[in-house]
Coordinates of N, CA and C in Angstrom, one line a residue:
X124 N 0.9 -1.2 0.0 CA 0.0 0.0 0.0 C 0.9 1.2 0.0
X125 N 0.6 2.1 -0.9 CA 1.7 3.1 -1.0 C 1.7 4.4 0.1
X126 N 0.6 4.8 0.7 CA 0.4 6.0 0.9 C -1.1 5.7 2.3
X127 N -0.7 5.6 3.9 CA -1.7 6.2 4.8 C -1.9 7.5 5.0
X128 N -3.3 7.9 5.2 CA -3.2 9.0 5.5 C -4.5 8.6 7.3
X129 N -4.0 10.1 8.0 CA -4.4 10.2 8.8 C -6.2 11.0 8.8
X130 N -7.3 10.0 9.6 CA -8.6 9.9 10.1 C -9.1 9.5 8.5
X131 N -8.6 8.6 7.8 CA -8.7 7.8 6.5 C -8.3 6.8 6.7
X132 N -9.3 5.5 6.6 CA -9.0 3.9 6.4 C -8.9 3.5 5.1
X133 N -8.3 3.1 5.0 CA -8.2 2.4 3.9 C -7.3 0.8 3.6
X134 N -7.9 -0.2 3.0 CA -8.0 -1.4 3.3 C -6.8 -1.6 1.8
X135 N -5.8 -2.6 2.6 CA -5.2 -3.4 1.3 C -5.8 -4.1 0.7
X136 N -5.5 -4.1 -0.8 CA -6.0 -5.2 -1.5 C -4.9 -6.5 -2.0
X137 N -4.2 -5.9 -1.2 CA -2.4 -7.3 -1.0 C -3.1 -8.0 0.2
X138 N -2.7 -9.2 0.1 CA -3.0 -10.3 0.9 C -1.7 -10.5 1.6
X139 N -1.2 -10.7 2.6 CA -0.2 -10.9 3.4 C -0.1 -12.3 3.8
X140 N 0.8 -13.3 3.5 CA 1.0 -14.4 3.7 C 2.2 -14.8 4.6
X141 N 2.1 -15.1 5.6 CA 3.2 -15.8 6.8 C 3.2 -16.8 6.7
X142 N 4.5 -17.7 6.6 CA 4.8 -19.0 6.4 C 5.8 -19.3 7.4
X143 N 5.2 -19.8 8.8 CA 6.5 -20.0 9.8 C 6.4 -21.9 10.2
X144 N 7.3 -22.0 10.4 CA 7.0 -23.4 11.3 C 7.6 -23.6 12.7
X145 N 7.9 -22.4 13.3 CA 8.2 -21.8 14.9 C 7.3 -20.9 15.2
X146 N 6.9 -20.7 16.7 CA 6.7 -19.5 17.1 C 7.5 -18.5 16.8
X147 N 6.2 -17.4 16.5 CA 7.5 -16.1 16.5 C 6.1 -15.2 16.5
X148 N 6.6 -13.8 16.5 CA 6.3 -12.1 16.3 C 6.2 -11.9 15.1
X149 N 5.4 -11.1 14.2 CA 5.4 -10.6 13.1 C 4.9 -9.0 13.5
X150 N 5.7 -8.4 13.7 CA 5.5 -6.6 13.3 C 4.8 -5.9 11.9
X151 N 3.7 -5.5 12.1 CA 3.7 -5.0 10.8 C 3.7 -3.2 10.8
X152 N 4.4 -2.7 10.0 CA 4.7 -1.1 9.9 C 3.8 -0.3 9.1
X153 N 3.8 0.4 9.6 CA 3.2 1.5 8.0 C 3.3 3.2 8.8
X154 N 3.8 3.8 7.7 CA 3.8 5.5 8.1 C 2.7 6.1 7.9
X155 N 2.2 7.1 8.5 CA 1.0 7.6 8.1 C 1.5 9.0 8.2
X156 N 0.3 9.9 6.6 CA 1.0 11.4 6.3 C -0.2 12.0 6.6
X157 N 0.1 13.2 7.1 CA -1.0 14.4 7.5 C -0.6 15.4 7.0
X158 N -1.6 16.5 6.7 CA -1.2 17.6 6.5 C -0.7 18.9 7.4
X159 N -1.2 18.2 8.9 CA -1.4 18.9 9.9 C -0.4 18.5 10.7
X160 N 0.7 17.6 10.4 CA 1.7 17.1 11.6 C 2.7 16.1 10.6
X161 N 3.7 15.8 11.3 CA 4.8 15.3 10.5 C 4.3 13.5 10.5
X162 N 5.4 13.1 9.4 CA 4.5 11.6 9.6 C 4.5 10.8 10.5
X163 N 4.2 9.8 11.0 CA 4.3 9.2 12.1 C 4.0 7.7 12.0
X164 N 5.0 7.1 12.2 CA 5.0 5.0 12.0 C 4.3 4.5 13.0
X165 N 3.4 3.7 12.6 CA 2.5 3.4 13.6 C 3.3 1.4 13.0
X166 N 2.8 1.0 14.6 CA 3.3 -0.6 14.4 C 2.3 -1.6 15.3
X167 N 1.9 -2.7 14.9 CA 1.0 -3.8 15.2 C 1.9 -5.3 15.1
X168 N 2.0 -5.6 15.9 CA 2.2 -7.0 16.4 C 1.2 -8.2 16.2
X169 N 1.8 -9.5 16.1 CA 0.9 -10.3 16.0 C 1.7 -11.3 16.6
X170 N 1.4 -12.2 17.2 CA 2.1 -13.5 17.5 C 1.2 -14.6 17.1
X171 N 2.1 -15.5 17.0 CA 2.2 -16.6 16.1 C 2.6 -17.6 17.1
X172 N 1.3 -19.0 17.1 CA 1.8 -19.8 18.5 C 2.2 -21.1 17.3
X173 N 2.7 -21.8 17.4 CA 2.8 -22.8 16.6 C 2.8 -24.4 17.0
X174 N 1.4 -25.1 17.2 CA 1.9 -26.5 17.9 C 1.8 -27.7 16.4
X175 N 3.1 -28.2 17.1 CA 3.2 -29.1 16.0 C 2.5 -30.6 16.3
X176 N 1.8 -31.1 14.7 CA 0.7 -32.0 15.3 C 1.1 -33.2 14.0
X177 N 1.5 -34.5 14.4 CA 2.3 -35.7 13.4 C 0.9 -36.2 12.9
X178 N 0.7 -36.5 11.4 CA -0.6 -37.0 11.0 C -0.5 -38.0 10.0
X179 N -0.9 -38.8 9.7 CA -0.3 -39.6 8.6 C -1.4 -39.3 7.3
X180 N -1.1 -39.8 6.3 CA -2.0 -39.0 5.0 C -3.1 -39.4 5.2
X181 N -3.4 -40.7 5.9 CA -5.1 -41.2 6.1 C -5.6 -40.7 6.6
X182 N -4.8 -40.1 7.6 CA -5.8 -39.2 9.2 C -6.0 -37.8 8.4
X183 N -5.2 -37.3 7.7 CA -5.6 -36.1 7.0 C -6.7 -36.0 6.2
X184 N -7.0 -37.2 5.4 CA -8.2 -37.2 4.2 C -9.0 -37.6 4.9
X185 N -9.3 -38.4 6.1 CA -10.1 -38.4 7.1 C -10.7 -37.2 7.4
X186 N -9.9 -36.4 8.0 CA -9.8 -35.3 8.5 C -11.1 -34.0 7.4
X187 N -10.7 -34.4 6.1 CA -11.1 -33.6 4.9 C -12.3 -34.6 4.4
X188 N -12.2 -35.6 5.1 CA -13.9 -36.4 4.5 C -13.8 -36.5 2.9
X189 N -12.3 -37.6 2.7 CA -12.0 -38.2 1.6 C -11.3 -39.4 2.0
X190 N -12.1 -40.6 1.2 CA -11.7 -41.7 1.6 C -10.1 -41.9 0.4
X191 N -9.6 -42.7 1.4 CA -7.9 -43.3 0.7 C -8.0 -43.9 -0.5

């Protein structure tokens, strides 16, 4: 997204995709411009819990209600 501006929402039409296989933090940034004040980086966190779970392909298409 190229350009926030301040008491304007405006929604990406980028999709954000995270591919982790640990826990971790993802920060996400963005500057926002006003005409009335200098810019200002606003930042949002997200955590990411990650439990790892062993399945074998049958328990999966099980899972998906498709027989082997």
């Amino acid at each position: 997204m190229p350009v926030v501006q301040a008491k304007r929402t405006v929604f990406s039409r980028n999709e954000f995709w995270v591919d982790v296989t640990e826990p971790c933090v993802v920060e996400l940034m963005c500057t926002a411009y006003s005409a009335n004040s200098d810019p200002r980086t606003l930042r949002a966190s997200l955590e990411i819990k990650v439990n790892h779970h062993e399945m074998s392909y049958r328990e999966i298409l099980a899972d998906l209600g498709v027989q082997p």
